[in-house]
Amino acid sequence: MNASDFTSQSLPDWRRAVLKVGSSLLAGDAGLDPIHARALAGFIDAAFEQGREVVLVSSGAVAAGRARIDDGGSGLVPKQAMAALGQASLIGFWQQQLRRPVAQVLLSHDDLRNRRRYLNARATLRELLRLRALPVINENDTVAVDELKLGDNDNLAAAVASLVDADLLLIATDIGGLYSAHPRLDPSARPIQRVERVTDALIDAAGGGAGTLGTGGMRTKLEAAAKAATAGIATALFCGRDPAVVAALSRDRLHGTLVEAADDRLRARKQWLRHAPGSGVVFVDRGAADALRTRGASLLPGGVVRVVGDFRRGDPVDIVLESDELVLGRGLVQYAADEIRRIARRRSQDIESVLGFRYGESVIHRDDLVLTGAHEKESKA
């Protein structure tokens, strides 16, 4: 029941990944133990050196908090207190392991359901990645209203992967991957190298914390993989206790289980954008059109000629070449219609002085933009 049960396979091509690390890999007798974190941190540093980006979803705050106080008690409120006590220790722990700045981001499921908070979180994470920093995300347990559950960060990681437009979700486990039966209880259990689709039957078979397909919340990992697959994101389950397995990830080799995406991430996103009801039109000049079509660039305010409609930040709008009234594509705006009217034809560095705030340098970020028709093949967005 270890990584040697799984033969090496290729990881999907990826530029941005979300890595989820659970408490079982971090908690020691005296709080947080770096024995397994060192290899994971090495992978993260190597990924950034390769020009890639990683967002870390890390458990461990409650365990870190318990190590700082004699009697933490049990129940929801004591756990929330332990999480508050342990957050600083958790961030400091990861900063000690890494060669790049570490930033703490606390999210709740409410943040991901609320339109405005969702967009703000998305913009902040993009900026942190642009700065080559490592966002370390944890659920905001201090204000959570539901009981804290083992593996809840698995589903949070899937939501974050969609939030940041990740190409890959990596879930570090304490076993080699997914098995056909509980490997500690059934000697005939066989490793499952690849899952084409996460079915309800597969999730039910995984059970709870010690289900028939594994240990330590394999059910929630499969639930997370299913959510990621729907968004066009593949999931890799691997043993975070094996330094050789972790190091192999830097060479795009997986010793574990790969859960395939339901569809290509970009194709899935394009499909959604094409069919989402449009809220307005942003007319652009030829220079902006050429940048979108040939370089896969973001749409900057300087290329905007005029705006039609009364849309809000985050709404899908059509992008149209002003001179020919040619529809170039569709994207999600980072600013509301009235705000874009004020910054149109301006430089990106003027946005804050004009509006008094700044969500980013672009009107539509290239990650939120798809071109249509003949222009689509040329886009790198």
mmCIF file of C-alpha atoms in Angstrom:
data_model
loop_
_atom_site.group_PDB
_atom_site.id
_atom_site.type_symbol
_atom_site.label_atom_id
_atom_site.label_comp_id
_atom_site.label_asym_id
_atom_site.label_seq_id
_atom_site.Cartn_x
_atom_site.Cartn_y
_atom_site.Cartn_z
ATOM 1 C CA MET A 1 0.000 0.000 0.000
ATOM 2 C CA ASN A 2 2.558 2.524 -1.116
ATOM 3 C CA ALA A 3 3.713 4.511 -4.096
ATOM 4 C CA SER A 4 5.605 1.542 -5.554
ATOM 5 C CA ASP A 5 2.192 -0.006 -6.312
ATOM 6 C CA PHE A 6 1.684 2.681 -8.970
ATOM 7 C CA THR A 7 3.643 2.745 -12.219
ATOM 8 C CA SER A 8 4.885 6.021 -13.617
ATOM 9 C CA GLN A 9 2.582 7.957 -15.940
ATOM 10 C CA SER A 10 2.702 11.391 -17.517
ATOM 11 C CA LEU A 11 0.996 14.357 -15.921
ATOM 12 C CA PRO A 12 -1.190 16.480 -18.207
ATOM 13 C CA ASP A 13 0.422 19.657 -19.536
ATOM 14 C CA TRP A 14 0.058 22.371 -16.932
ATOM 15 C CA ARG A 15 1.111 25.942 -16.267
ATOM 16 C CA ARG A 16 -0.849 26.629 -13.080
ATOM 17 C CA ALA A 17 -1.696 24.051 -10.419
ATOM 18 C CA VAL A 18 -3.433 23.952 -7.056
ATOM 19 C CA LEU A 19 -1.712 21.705 -4.511
ATOM 20 C CA LYS A 20 -3.723 20.492 -1.529
ATOM 21 C CA VAL A 21 -1.874 19.238 1.550
ATOM 22 C CA GLY A 22 -3.788 17.752 4.478
ATOM 23 C CA SER A 23 -3.150 17.705 8.199
ATOM 24 C CA SER A 24 -2.045 14.062 8.144
ATOM 25 C CA LEU A 25 1.095 15.117 6.260
ATOM 26 C CA LEU A 26 1.880 18.095 8.502
ATOM 27 C CA ALA A 27 0.799 17.317 12.072
ATOM 28 C CA GLY A 28 3.396 15.970 14.486
ATOM 29 C CA ASP A 29 3.515 15.292 18.201
ATOM 30 C CA ALA A 30 4.520 18.893 18.916
ATOM 31 C CA GLY A 31 2.578 20.764 16.268
ATOM 32 C CA LEU A 32 3.689 20.998 12.639
ATOM 33 C CA ASP A 33 6.431 18.639 11.472
ATOM 34 C CA PRO A 34 8.459 19.510 8.337
ATOM 35 C CA ILE A 35 9.447 15.931 7.518
ATOM 36 C CA HIS A 36 6.998 15.651 4.600
ATOM 37 C CA ALA A 37 6.642 19.375 3.903
ATOM 38 C CA ARG A 38 10.258 19.728 2.764
ATOM 39 C CA ALA A 39 9.764 17.656 -0.384
ATOM 40 C CA LEU A 40 6.468 19.378 -1.182
ATOM 41 C CA ALA A 41 8.116 22.782 -0.760
ATOM 42 C CA GLY A 42 10.925 21.646 -3.047
ATOM 43 C CA PHE A 43 8.378 20.788 -5.724
ATOM 44 C CA ILE A 44 6.717 24.195 -5.351
ATOM 45 C CA ASP A 45 10.023 26.057 -5.673
ATOM 46 C CA ALA A 46 10.999 23.945 -8.692
ATOM 47 C CA ALA A 47 7.660 24.665 -10.366
ATOM 48 C CA PHE A 48 8.126 28.429 -10.022
ATOM 49 C CA GLU A 49 11.673 28.120 -11.368
ATOM 50 C CA GLN A 50 10.212 26.334 -14.408
ATOM 51 C CA GLY A 51 7.986 29.349 -15.051
ATOM 52 C CA ARG A 52 4.907 27.678 -13.621
ATOM 53 C CA GLU A 53 2.565 28.802 -10.838
ATOM 54 C CA VAL A 54 1.314 26.978 -7.758
ATOM 55 C CA VAL A 55 -1.421 27.827 -5.281
ATOM 56 C CA LEU A 56 -1.240 25.887 -2.011
ATOM 57 C CA VAL A 57 -4.339 24.838 -0.067
ATOM 58 C CA SER A 58 -3.007 23.761 3.309
ATOM 59 C CA SER A 59 -4.655 22.275 6.360
ATOM 60 C CA GLY A 60 -2.876 22.221 9.703
ATOM 61 C CA ALA A 61 -4.001 25.375 11.496
ATOM 62 C CA VAL A 62 -5.998 23.492 14.143
ATOM 63 C CA ALA A 63 -3.094 21.115 14.803
ATOM 64 C CA ALA A 64 -0.703 24.061 15.078
ATOM 65 C CA GLY A 65 -3.078 25.827 17.469
ATOM 66 C CA ARG A 66 -3.416 22.814 19.755
ATOM 67 C CA ALA A 67 0.353 22.710 20.126
ATOM 68 C CA ARG A 68 0.307 26.229 21.575
ATOM 69 C CA ILE A 69 -2.189 25.668 24.385
ATOM 70 C CA ASP A 70 -2.632 23.050 27.109
ATOM 71 C CA ASP A 71 -6.326 22.268 26.756
ATOM 72 C CA GLY A 72 -8.020 23.099 23.479
ATOM 73 C CA GLY A 73 -11.258 21.322 24.303
ATOM 74 C CA SER A 74 -13.588 19.830 21.698
ATOM 75 C CA GLY A 75 -16.536 21.013 19.645
ATOM 76 C CA LEU A 76 -16.900 23.746 17.043
ATOM 77 C CA VAL A 77 -15.961 26.848 19.057
ATOM 78 C CA PRO A 78 -12.746 25.386 20.554
ATOM 79 C CA LYS A 79 -11.733 24.199 17.064
ATOM 80 C CA GLN A 80 -12.329 27.682 15.698
ATOM 81 C CA ALA A 81 -10.161 29.097 18.477
ATOM 82 C CA MET A 82 -7.421 26.557 17.721
ATOM 83 C CA ALA A 83 -7.559 27.548 14.044
ATOM 84 C CA ALA A 84 -7.137 31.221 14.969
ATOM 85 C CA LEU A 85 -4.199 30.380 17.241
ATOM 86 C CA GLY A 86 -2.551 28.228 14.606
ATOM 87 C CA GLN A 87 -2.877 30.310 11.436
ATOM 88 C CA ALA A 88 0.231 32.404 12.073
ATOM 89 C CA SER A 89 2.228 29.282 12.883
ATOM 90 C CA LEU A 90 1.025 27.565 9.709
ATOM 91 C CA ILE A 91 2.083 30.466 7.476
ATOM 92 C CA GLY A 92 5.410 30.788 9.269
ATOM 93 C CA PHE A 93 5.923 27.045 8.884
ATOM 94 C CA TRP A 94 5.526 27.202 5.106
ATOM 95 C CA GLN A 95 7.662 30.334 4.834
ATOM 96 C CA GLN A 96 10.509 28.459 6.506
ATOM 97 C CA GLN A 97 10.308 25.702 3.902
ATOM 98 C CA LEU A 98 10.153 27.894 0.789
ATOM 99 C CA ARG A 99 12.461 30.227 -1.085
ATOM 100 C CA ARG A 100 9.729 32.692 -2.081
ATOM 101 C CA PRO A 101 7.324 35.023 -0.304
ATOM 102 C CA VAL A 102 4.307 33.321 1.224
ATOM 103 C CA ALA A 103 0.915 35.018 1.459
ATOM 104 C CA GLN A 104 -1.992 33.921 3.631
ATOM 105 C CA VAL A 105 -5.464 33.870 2.071
ATOM 106 C CA LEU A 106 -8.435 32.755 4.184
ATOM 107 C CA LEU A 107 -11.560 31.767 2.272
ATOM 108 C CA SER A 108 -14.940 30.359 3.147
ATOM 109 C CA HIS A 109 -17.499 28.702 0.927
ATOM 110 C CA ASP A 110 -19.580 31.867 1.315
ATOM 111 C CA ASP A 111 -16.722 33.861 -0.235
ATOM 112 C CA LEU A 112 -16.889 31.617 -3.279
ATOM 113 C CA ARG A 113 -20.673 31.948 -3.571
ATOM 114 C CA ASN A 114 -20.783 35.733 -3.172
ATOM 115 C CA ARG A 115 -20.192 37.416 -6.523
ATOM 116 C CA ARG A 116 -18.239 40.413 -5.266
ATOM 117 C CA ARG A 117 -16.049 38.495 -2.821
ATOM 118 C CA TYR A 118 -15.392 35.832 -5.457
ATOM 119 C CA LEU A 119 -14.103 38.415 -7.915
ATOM 120 C CA ASN A 120 -12.008 40.143 -5.260
ATOM 121 C CA ALA A 121 -10.419 36.843 -4.233
ATOM 122 C CA ARG A 122 -9.731 36.019 -7.884
ATOM 123 C CA ALA A 123 -8.052 39.378 -8.488
ATOM 124 C CA THR A 124 -5.932 39.103 -5.336
ATOM 125 C CA LEU A 125 -4.704 35.603 -6.187
ATOM 126 C CA ARG A 126 -3.833 36.668 -9.728
ATOM 127 C CA GLU A 127 -1.796 39.563 -8.393
ATOM 128 C CA LEU A 128 0.048 37.346 -5.917
ATOM 129 C CA LEU A 129 0.961 34.945 -8.708
ATOM 130 C CA ARG A 130 2.103 37.843 -10.875
ATOM 131 C CA LEU A 131 4.420 38.822 -8.021
ATOM 132 C CA ARG A 132 5.767 35.235 -7.991
ATOM 133 C CA ALA A 133 4.532 34.742 -4.432
ATOM 134 C CA LEU A 134 2.933 31.572 -3.089
ATOM 135 C CA PRO A 135 -0.677 31.985 -1.935
ATOM 136 C CA VAL A 136 -1.368 29.645 0.990
ATOM 137 C CA ILE A 137 -5.107 29.159 1.265
ATOM 138 C CA ASN A 138 -7.061 27.733 4.146
ATOM 139 C CA GLU A 139 -10.719 27.732 4.976
ATOM 140 C CA ASN A 140 -11.638 30.593 7.289
ATOM 141 C CA ASP A 141 -12.473 28.185 10.117
ATOM 142 C CA THR A 142 -12.759 30.977 12.685
ATOM 143 C CA VAL A 143 -16.042 32.190 11.184
ATOM 144 C CA ALA A 144 -17.294 28.904 9.701
ATOM 145 C CA VAL A 145 -20.814 27.992 10.751
ATOM 146 C CA ASP A 146 -20.605 24.261 10.014
ATOM 147 C CA GLU A 147 -18.654 21.660 11.919
ATOM 148 C CA LEU A 148 -15.075 21.316 10.706
ATOM 149 C CA LYS A 149 -14.765 18.023 8.851
ATOM 150 C CA LEU A 150 -11.747 16.012 7.823
ATOM 151 C CA GLY A 151 -11.130 16.517 4.129
ATOM 152 C CA ASP A 152 -13.243 19.665 3.729
ATOM 153 C CA ASN A 153 -10.193 21.386 2.261
ATOM 154 C CA ASP A 154 -10.309 18.859 -0.587
ATOM 155 C CA ASN A 155 -13.504 20.444 -1.869
ATOM 156 C CA LEU A 156 -12.135 23.912 -1.129
ATOM 157 C CA ALA A 157 -9.100 23.045 -3.270
ATOM 158 C CA ALA A 158 -11.361 22.082 -6.175
ATOM 159 C CA ALA A 159 -13.202 25.385 -5.849
ATOM 160 C CA VAL A 160 -9.888 27.273 -5.755
ATOM 161 C CA ALA A 161 -8.677 25.416 -8.854
ATOM 162 C CA SER A 162 -11.695 26.724 -10.726
ATOM 163 C CA LEU A 163 -11.298 30.177 -9.161
ATOM 164 C CA VAL A 164 -7.717 30.621 -10.436
ATOM 165 C CA ASP A 165 -8.212 28.794 -13.759
ATOM 166 C CA ALA A 166 -5.774 26.047 -12.807
ATOM 167 C CA ASP A 167 -4.797 23.382 -15.312
ATOM 168 C CA LEU A 168 -4.233 20.723 -12.656
ATOM 169 C CA LEU A 169 -5.333 19.848 -9.114
ATOM 170 C CA LEU A 170 -2.728 17.969 -7.064
ATOM 171 C CA ILE A 171 -3.908 16.254 -3.875
ATOM 172 C CA ALA A 172 -1.194 14.901 -1.580
ATOM 173 C CA THR A 173 -2.429 11.898 0.393
ATOM 174 C CA ASP A 174 -0.954 9.563 3.006
ATOM 175 C CA ILE A 175 -1.243 6.527 0.697
ATOM 176 C CA GLY A 176 -0.150 5.837 -2.864
ATOM 177 C CA GLY A 177 -3.442 6.715 -4.503
ATOM 178 C CA LEU A 178 -6.814 5.126 -5.207
ATOM 179 C CA TYR A 179 -7.300 1.361 -4.808
ATOM 180 C CA SER A 180 -9.995 -1.074 -5.921
ATOM 181 C CA ALA A 181 -10.638 -1.943 -2.259
ATOM 182 C CA HIS A 182 -9.341 -0.905 1.145
ATOM 183 C CA PRO A 183 -5.680 -1.965 0.857
ATOM 184 C CA ARG A 184 -5.278 -2.528 4.602
ATOM 185 C CA LEU A 185 -8.342 -4.752 4.825
ATOM 186 C CA ASP A 186 -8.368 -6.552 1.473
ATOM 187 C CA PRO A 187 -5.136 -8.229 0.252
ATOM 188 C CA SER A 188 -6.581 -8.387 -3.264
ATOM 189 C CA ALA A 189 -6.843 -4.577 -3.508
ATOM 190 C CA ARG A 190 -5.272 -3.264 -6.681
ATOM 191 C CA PRO A 191 -4.054 0.261 -7.457
ATOM 192 C CA ILE A 192 -6.184 2.284 -9.857
ATOM 193 C CA GLN A 193 -3.876 4.189 -12.189
ATOM 194 C CA ARG A 194 -6.454 6.195 -14.065
ATOM 195 C CA VAL A 195 -10.092 7.193 -13.626
ATOM 196 C CA GLU A 196 -11.910 8.385 -16.726
ATOM 197 C CA ARG A 197 -14.973 9.561 -14.819
ATOM 198 C CA VAL A 198 -15.875 9.791 -11.154
ATOM 199 C CA THR A 199 -19.212 8.046 -10.793
ATOM 200 C CA ASP A 200 -21.634 8.087 -7.873
ATOM 201 C CA ALA A 201 -20.899 4.400 -7.364
ATOM 202 C CA LEU A 202 -17.178 5.114 -7.095
ATOM 203 C CA ILE A 203 -17.756 7.880 -4.542
ATOM 204 C CA ASP A 204 -20.127 5.675 -2.527
ATOM 205 C CA ALA A 205 -17.567 2.877 -2.520
ATOM 206 C CA ALA A 206 -14.977 5.260 -1.117
ATOM 207 C CA GLY A 207 -17.052 5.570 2.058
ATOM 208 C CA GLY A 208 -16.093 7.943 4.849
ATOM 209 C CA GLY A 209 -12.807 8.416 6.628
ATOM 210 C CA ALA A 210 -11.852 4.775 6.146
ATOM 211 C CA GLY A 211 -13.843 3.656 3.129
ATOM 212 C CA THR A 212 -13.387 0.632 0.910
ATOM 213 C CA LEU A 213 -11.162 2.496 -1.544
ATOM 214 C CA GLY A 214 -8.691 4.020 0.849
ATOM 215 C CA THR A 215 -8.110 5.912 4.061
ATOM 216 C CA GLY A 216 -8.188 9.431 5.401
ATOM 217 C CA GLY A 217 -11.157 10.854 3.529
ATOM 218 C CA MET A 218 -10.753 9.363 0.044
ATOM 219 C CA ARG A 219 -14.435 10.098 -0.540
ATOM 220 C CA THR A 220 -13.901 13.856 -0.276
ATOM 221 C CA LYS A 221 -10.889 13.610 -2.579
ATOM 222 C CA LEU A 222 -13.024 11.924 -5.220
ATOM 223 C CA GLU A 223 -15.769 14.512 -4.722
ATOM 224 C CA ALA A 224 -13.157 17.228 -5.267
ATOM 225 C CA ALA A 225 -11.805 15.454 -8.350
ATOM 226 C CA ALA A 226 -15.330 15.226 -9.780
ATOM 227 C CA LYS A 227 -15.878 18.959 -9.294
ATOM 228 C CA ALA A 228 -12.513 19.755 -10.864
ATOM 229 C CA ALA A 229 -13.239 17.449 -13.818
ATOM 230 C CA THR A 230 -16.471 19.307 -14.527
ATOM 231 C CA ALA A 231 -14.432 22.511 -14.804
ATOM 232 C CA GLY A 232 -12.016 20.839 -17.229
ATOM 233 C CA ILE A 233 -9.300 20.270 -14.626
ATOM 234 C CA ALA A 234 -7.554 16.914 -14.128
ATOM 235 C CA THR A 235 -6.709 15.720 -10.609
ATOM 236 C CA ALA A 236 -3.626 13.785 -9.489
ATOM 237 C CA LEU A 237 -3.707 11.813 -6.221
ATOM 238 C CA PHE A 238 -0.256 10.893 -4.917
ATOM 239 C CA CYS A 239 1.582 9.950 -1.751
ATOM 240 C CA GLY A 240 2.926 13.064 -0.061
ATOM 241 C CA ARG A 241 4.979 10.939 2.347
ATOM 242 C CA ASP A 242 7.312 9.675 -0.391
ATOM 243 C CA PRO A 243 9.981 12.260 -1.376
ATOM 244 C CA ALA A 244 10.761 10.419 -4.612
ATOM 245 C CA VAL A 245 7.109 10.546 -5.691
ATOM 246 C CA VAL A 246 6.937 14.267 -4.908
ATOM 247 C CA ALA A 247 10.213 14.976 -6.724
ATOM 248 C CA ALA A 248 8.959 13.118 -9.807
ATOM 249 C CA LEU A 249 6.135 15.655 -10.153
ATOM 250 C CA SER A 250 8.753 18.244 -11.140
ATOM 251 C CA ARG A 251 9.590 15.991 -14.090
ATOM 252 C CA ASP A 252 5.895 15.691 -14.974
ATOM 253 C CA ARG A 253 5.763 12.070 -13.805
ATOM 254 C CA LEU A 254 3.004 10.802 -11.552
ATOM 255 C CA HIS A 255 3.173 7.733 -9.329
ATOM 256 C CA GLY A 256 -0.448 7.692 -8.231
ATOM 257 C CA THR A 257 -3.960 8.023 -9.603
ATOM 258 C CA LEU A 258 -4.922 10.442 -12.354
ATOM 259 C CA VAL A 259 -8.576 11.478 -12.550
ATOM 260 C CA GLU A 260 -9.165 12.786 -16.046
ATOM 261 C CA ALA A 261 -10.933 16.034 -16.807
ATOM 262 C CA ALA A 262 -14.377 15.799 -18.347
ATOM 263 C CA ASP A 263 -13.253 18.188 -21.066
ATOM 264 C CA ASP A 264 -10.380 20.499 -21.934
ATOM 265 C CA ARG A 265 -10.339 23.392 -19.428
ATOM 266 C CA LEU A 266 -10.186 26.105 -22.068
ATOM 267 C CA ARG A 267 -12.845 24.410 -24.173
ATOM 268 C CA ALA A 268 -15.122 24.091 -21.142
ATOM 269 C CA ARG A 269 -14.613 27.749 -20.298
ATOM 270 C CA LYS A 270 -15.223 28.821 -23.887
ATOM 271 C CA GLN A 271 -18.384 26.764 -23.992
ATOM 272 C CA TRP A 272 -19.692 28.485 -20.876
ATOM 273 C CA LEU A 273 -18.753 31.976 -22.058
ATOM 274 C CA ARG A 274 -20.334 31.463 -25.464
ATOM 275 C CA HIS A 275 -23.665 30.476 -23.982
ATOM 276 C CA ALA A 276 -23.754 32.882 -21.034
ATOM 277 C CA PRO A 277 -26.201 35.738 -21.648
ATOM 278 C CA GLY A 278 -24.313 38.860 -22.725
ATOM 279 C CA SER A 279 -24.723 41.992 -20.625
ATOM 280 C CA GLY A 280 -23.269 44.602 -22.959
ATOM 281 C CA VAL A 281 -20.691 45.470 -25.595
ATOM 282 C CA VAL A 282 -17.162 46.856 -25.369
ATOM 283 C CA PHE A 283 -16.008 48.429 -28.645
ATOM 284 C CA VAL A 284 -12.248 48.389 -29.263
ATOM 285 C CA ASP A 285 -9.843 49.927 -31.759
ATOM 286 C CA ARG A 286 -7.820 48.025 -34.334
ATOM 287 C CA GLY A 287 -4.658 48.017 -32.236
ATOM 288 C CA ALA A 288 -6.435 46.287 -29.392
ATOM 289 C CA ALA A 289 -8.083 43.864 -31.819
ATOM 290 C CA ASP A 290 -4.716 42.900 -33.281
ATOM 291 C CA ALA A 291 -3.255 42.378 -29.805
ATOM 292 C CA LEU A 292 -6.159 40.101 -28.866
ATOM 293 C CA ARG A 293 -6.017 38.097 -32.071
ATOM 294 C CA THR A 294 -2.270 37.688 -32.595
ATOM 295 C CA ARG A 295 -0.770 37.804 -29.103
ATOM 296 C CA GLY A 296 -3.553 36.480 -26.902
ATOM 297 C CA ALA A 297 -3.251 39.669 -24.866
ATOM 298 C CA SER A 298 -5.581 41.065 -22.233
ATOM 299 C CA LEU A 299 -7.834 43.959 -23.209
ATOM 300 C CA LEU A 300 -6.354 47.146 -21.753
ATOM 301 C CA PRO A 301 -8.334 50.369 -21.210
ATOM 302 C CA GLY A 302 -6.303 52.210 -23.833
ATOM 303 C CA GLY A 303 -7.844 50.054 -26.559
ATOM 304 C CA VAL A 304 -11.452 50.670 -25.522
ATOM 305 C CA VAL A 305 -13.369 53.119 -27.701
ATOM 306 C CA ARG A 306 -16.820 53.037 -26.124
ATOM 307 C CA VAL A 307 -19.183 50.924 -24.069
ATOM 308 C CA VAL A 308 -22.808 49.946 -24.585
ATOM 309 C CA GLY A 309 -24.954 48.583 -21.785
ATOM 310 C CA ASP A 310 -25.193 48.793 -18.018
ATOM 311 C CA PHE A 311 -23.249 45.796 -16.758
ATOM 312 C CA ARG A 312 -21.480 44.988 -13.510
ATOM 313 C CA ARG A 313 -18.008 43.764 -12.739
ATOM 314 C CA GLY A 314 -17.720 40.093 -13.692
ATOM 315 C CA ASP A 315 -20.486 40.150 -16.314
ATOM 316 C CA PRO A 316 -19.875 38.602 -19.761
ATOM 317 C CA VAL A 317 -19.753 41.151 -22.588
ATOM 318 C CA ASP A 318 -19.128 41.036 -26.320
ATOM 319 C CA ILE A 319 -15.921 42.549 -27.684
ATOM 320 C CA VAL A 320 -16.471 44.300 -31.010
ATOM 321 C CA LEU A 321 -14.076 46.016 -33.418
ATOM 322 C CA GLU A 322 -15.445 49.564 -33.686
ATOM 323 C CA SER A 323 -14.486 50.247 -37.309
ATOM 324 C CA ASP A 324 -16.049 47.092 -38.799
ATOM 325 C CA GLU A 325 -18.564 46.184 -36.095
ATOM 326 C CA LEU A 326 -16.911 42.751 -36.154
ATOM 327 C CA VAL A 327 -17.499 40.577 -33.073
ATOM 328 C CA LEU A 328 -14.073 39.437 -31.881
ATOM 329 C CA GLY A 329 -15.043 37.465 -28.831
ATOM 330 C CA ARG A 330 -16.491 37.554 -25.375
ATOM 331 C CA GLY A 331 -15.031 38.090 -21.912
ATOM 332 C CA LEU A 332 -15.714 38.844 -18.266
ATOM 333 C CA VAL A 333 -15.122 42.482 -17.390
ATOM 334 C CA GLN A 334 -13.039 43.490 -14.385
ATOM 335 C CA TYR A 335 -14.833 46.833 -14.134
ATOM 336 C CA ALA A 336 -18.450 47.962 -14.356
ATOM 337 C CA ALA A 337 -19.750 49.753 -17.456
ATOM 338 C CA ASP A 338 -19.600 53.270 -15.973
ATOM 339 C CA GLU A 339 -16.076 52.636 -14.698
ATOM 340 C CA ILE A 340 -14.891 51.469 -18.120
ATOM 341 C CA ARG A 341 -16.373 54.586 -19.703
ATOM 342 C CA ARG A 342 -14.242 56.692 -17.359
ATOM 343 C CA ILE A 343 -10.980 54.837 -18.048
ATOM 344 C CA ALA A 344 -11.491 54.236 -21.782
ATOM 345 C CA ARG A 345 -8.503 55.425 -23.908
ATOM 346 C CA ARG A 346 -6.422 55.796 -20.716
ATOM 347 C CA ARG A 347 -3.233 54.024 -19.735
ATOM 348 C CA SER A 348 -3.448 51.160 -17.251
ATOM 349 C CA GLN A 349 -1.349 53.101 -14.738
ATOM 350 C CA ASP A 350 -3.996 55.849 -14.731
ATOM 351 C CA ILE A 351 -6.825 53.590 -13.553
ATOM 352 C CA GLU A 352 -6.373 54.211 -9.834
ATOM 353 C CA SER A 353 -6.033 57.972 -10.195
ATOM 354 C CA VAL A 354 -9.236 58.110 -12.259
ATOM 355 C CA LEU A 355 -11.391 55.688 -10.268
ATOM 356 C CA GLY A 356 -9.774 55.881 -6.844
ATOM 357 C CA PHE A 357 -9.195 52.110 -6.864
ATOM 358 C CA ARG A 358 -7.802 49.420 -9.117
ATOM 359 C CA TYR A 359 -8.840 45.789 -9.637
ATOM 360 C CA GLY A 360 -6.140 45.143 -12.209
ATOM 361 C CA GLU A 361 -4.487 46.676 -15.252
ATOM 362 C CA SER A 362 -6.901 45.204 -17.779
ATOM 363 C CA VAL A 363 -10.547 45.692 -18.632
ATOM 364 C CA ILE A 364 -10.783 41.991 -19.528
ATOM 365 C CA HIS A 365 -8.010 39.645 -18.413
ATOM 366 C CA ARG A 366 -6.836 37.131 -21.011
ATOM 367 C CA ASP A 367 -7.815 34.233 -18.691
ATOM 368 C CA ASP A 368 -11.421 35.492 -18.887
ATOM 369 C CA LEU A 369 -11.498 36.068 -22.641
ATOM 370 C CA VAL A 370 -12.281 33.796 -25.569
ATOM 371 C CA LEU A 371 -12.168 34.742 -29.228
ATOM 372 C CA THR A 372 -14.783 33.586 -31.678
ATOM 373 C CA GLY A 373 -14.811 32.145 -35.150
ATOM 374 C CA ALA A 374 -11.678 32.654 -37.234
ATOM 375 C CA HIS A 375 -9.933 34.516 -34.417
ATOM 376 C CA GLU A 376 -10.129 31.638 -31.955
ATOM 377 C CA LYS A 377 -7.104 29.666 -33.160
ATOM 378 C CA GLU A 378 -4.832 32.648 -32.748
ATOM 379 C CA SER A 379 -5.710 33.274 -29.101
ATOM 380 C CA LYS A 380 -3.316 32.228 -26.364
ATOM 381 C CA ALA A 381 -5.671 33.253 -23.624
#
